[in-house]
C-alpha angles and dihedrals in degrees: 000000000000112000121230118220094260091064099036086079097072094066101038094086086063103051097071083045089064112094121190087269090057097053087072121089108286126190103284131231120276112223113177114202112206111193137116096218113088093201093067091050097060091047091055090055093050100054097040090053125136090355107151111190111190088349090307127124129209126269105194113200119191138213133167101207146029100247079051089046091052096048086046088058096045095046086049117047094177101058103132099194133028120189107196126190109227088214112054120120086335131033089247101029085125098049086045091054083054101056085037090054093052106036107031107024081035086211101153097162098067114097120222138193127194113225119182139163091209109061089163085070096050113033109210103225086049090045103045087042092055118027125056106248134141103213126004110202129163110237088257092056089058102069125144095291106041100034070063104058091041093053092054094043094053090041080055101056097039087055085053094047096036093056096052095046090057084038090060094036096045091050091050094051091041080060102045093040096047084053087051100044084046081064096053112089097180118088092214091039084047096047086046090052089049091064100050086060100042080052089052103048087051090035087234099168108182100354122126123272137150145179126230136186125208134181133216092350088288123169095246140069154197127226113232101180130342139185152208099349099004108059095093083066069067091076101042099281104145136218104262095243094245090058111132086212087054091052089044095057092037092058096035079059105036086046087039082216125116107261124225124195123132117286094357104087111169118179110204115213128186125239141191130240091040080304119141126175130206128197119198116195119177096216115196091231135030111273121269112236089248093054091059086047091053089039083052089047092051097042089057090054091043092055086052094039084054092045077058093046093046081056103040082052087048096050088042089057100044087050089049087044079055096054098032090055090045089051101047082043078067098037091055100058097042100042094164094083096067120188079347093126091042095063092039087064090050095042092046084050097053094043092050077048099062095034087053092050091049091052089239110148096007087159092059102028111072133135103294096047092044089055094042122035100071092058086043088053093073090068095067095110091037086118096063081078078089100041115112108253081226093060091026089059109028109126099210134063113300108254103236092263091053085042089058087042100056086047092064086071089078099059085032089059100041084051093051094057102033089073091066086033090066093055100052115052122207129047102313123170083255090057097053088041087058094047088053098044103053093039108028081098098057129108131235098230092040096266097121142079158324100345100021091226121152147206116349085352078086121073113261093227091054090050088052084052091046099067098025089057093049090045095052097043090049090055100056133041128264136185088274107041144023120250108273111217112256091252081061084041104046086038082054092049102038088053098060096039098120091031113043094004134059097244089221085057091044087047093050095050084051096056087043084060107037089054097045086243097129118110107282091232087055091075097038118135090291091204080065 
């Protein structure tokens, strides 16, 4: 339908409006026509036809009844305008769709306009007072013109509407995803989580998105997390050079600025230590001006929500610096024990591993104890720095009075930590080391030192050690015996489960070895 000048003037605000982006196809309209005459289905088409509104056609939907009407607009959630006859199968189907649209489907973005060719059974005043439309018109009123100028309106205010819903939601999700994203501590965990939420903002579902770090603008990445099409860049598979998406990264990094070329949309995001961090997302549809102001909004909390991760990661690696000096305080001066603490944290992990996958322990085993027992593990014999050399290095069997002496080194280690315990609340690798150190030498059934607990009395993370430590000292040789074989270890162990073992940790290191699942150095030649 050609346009005259008097209604040209309603688009050309637009125009100006349209970038190069947006003179690609973009997602149409949807316009649902309710009506049981077919007649006035096929004049609305034609004189709605080739009319393009902010570079977006038209997309008409039909039904032939209200009850039809109703399950179109459940089925489609975007429809932006809805014309509704008043007379179809009842004489107020219309004005029932409408009650139906707003209060059970609660759509109150759509725009709708009554059109009847009865005005006699629908009064206007009393319709437009008490029913929520946007336009009543009688079928003569809607000719080619003004069917026009109604379309477009209605376009207008559902754009409107429709900006400031996704403005409010997306808001709401940037907030609840940047909280979320400030409680992951792994940089792989936190750019998958990135994603989720960019997905979520653009309600991307399955398309393709991924996360990259760079250092220092080079010229070169890492995939973080990836989705759809690009996971295999997950195992090492690479961009071909000439790859539009690769320039596109590389630019998005070298110009630190957010990169739009569709479909190849990059958010930069700004990173600290010389670190900078890219997101590609292949939308359907060129993005709407309010989604790159959401997408502005998010990139500015993710760059505070990393600032938090850099020094979560800080903070994790001074505490680990911390262990891993007061153990080799230990290791130097017994010397004897070799790479022993470093196969009891793997061991320990492994072990928390299996307990964790079988559900044992959930009230004690969350996310914090899972990351750091098995580092604080290696801190179990922190106390023999107090040990006389005379008693720490002698190759025979301990008289009872140096006996008594080495087992001063569990309380003494407890002590030792306890102090920096006191100054950090929470679960901190220090925390868990004091735990191990003062009861790895416990007993199940309360037969052990220094305090004679039992059972759950004793940390869960020092019964772990308990039997982690035994299993691993059996297994290689000391100053005062030969390696046993791991059949002689697993016999020794199997038969004090119940007394000197927590049975679920005995049951777990069963399953470790049954399935070939232990450390491998764990099983290296133990006379090496």
């Amino acid at each position: 339908m050609a346009l005259d000048h008097d209604e040209n003037w309603m688009l050309e605000d637009d125009e100006d409006e349209l970038s190069a982006s947006a003179a690609l196809v973009r997602q149409p309209w949807k316009l649902l026509i309710v009506d049981d005459e077919p007649d006035v289905h096929r004049a609305t088409i034609l004189a709605l036809k080739n009319i393009v509104f902010k570079g977006r056609s038209l997309e008409i939907l039909h039904a032939y009844s209200g009850q039809e009407g109703f399950d179109k607009l459940a089925e489609h959630h975007d429809i932006a305008l809805a014309i509704l006859d008043v007379v179809m199968e009842t004489d107020d189907a219309g004005l029932r769709l409408v009650r139906r649209i707003r209060d059970e489907l609660g759509n109150q973005l759509v725009r709708i306009v009554l059109r009847t060719g009865q005005p006699g059974h629908a009064p206007e005043q009393q319709v437009v007072l008490e029913y929520d439309i946007n336009d009543y018109k009688t079928k003569t009123e809607l000719v080619a013109n003004k069917i026009f100028t109604t379309v477009i309106a209605s376009l207008r205010s559902f754009e409107s509407l429709y900006a400031l819903e996704k403005s409010s939601q997306g808001l709401a999700k940037i907030l609840e995803g940047a909280t979320n994203l400030y409680q992951l501590h792994s940089l792989k965990e936190f750019a998958s989580g990135v994603l989720k939420q960019v997905g979520a903002i653009l309600n991307l579902g399955e398309y393709g998105m991924l996360c990259a770090q760079s250092k220092n603008n080079q010229q070169s990445f890492e995939v973080l997390a990836a989705t759809g099409p690009f996971t295999p860049l997950l195992d090492g598979n690479v961009l071909p050079e000439d790859s539009r998406l690769l320039i596109a990264l590389n630019t998005a990094l070298n110009s630190k600025c957010s990169q739009s070329d569709y479909p190849y949309e990059v958010l930069y995001i700004a990173g600290r230590n010389s670190y900078d961090f890219v997101v590609h997302f292949s939308p359907p549809w060129p993005l709407e001006v309010v989604d790159r102001n959401l997408l502005d909004i998010f990139c500015e909390r993710i760059s505070a929500a990393m600032d938090n991760l850099y020094l979560y990661q800080q903070l994790r690696r001074s505490q680990e610096a911390t262990v891993m000096a007061l153990a080799d305080l230990g290791e130097f001066r017994d010397q004897t024990t070799g790479d022993h603490v470093l196969r009891v944290q793997k061991l320990t992990d492994a072990i928390a591993g299996r307990l964790k996958a079988k559900n044992a322990f959930p009230e004690q085993m969350d996310n914090a104890f899972m990351e750091m027992v098995g580092m604080a593990s290696i801190l179990h014999d922190v106390g023999k720095v107090g040990t006389p050399d005379h008693i720490l290095f002698k190759p025979g069997k301990l008289t009872p009075e140096e006996r008594q002496i080495m087992d001063q080194h569990a309380p003494m280690g407890a002590a030792i930590l306890a102090r920096t315990v006191a100054l950090v609340k929470g679960t901190t690798y220090l925390s868990l080391g004091a735990e191990i150190a003062g009861g790895h030498h416990e007993h199940f059934d309360g037969n052990g030192y220094p305090l004679g607990i039992k059972g759950e009395e004793i940390p869960l993370s020092a019964r772990i050690v308990a039997l982690v430590d035994v299993f691993d000292a059996l297994l290689h040789k000391r100053p005062y015996k030969e390696p046993w074989t791991l059949d002689e270890t697993m016999a020794y162990v199997r038969e004090r489960s119940g007394s000197q073992f927590d049975p679920q940790i005995v049951a777990a290191l069963d399953e470790l070895v049954a399935e070939g699942l232990l450390p491998l150095d764990l099983l290296q030649d133990p006379s090496e």
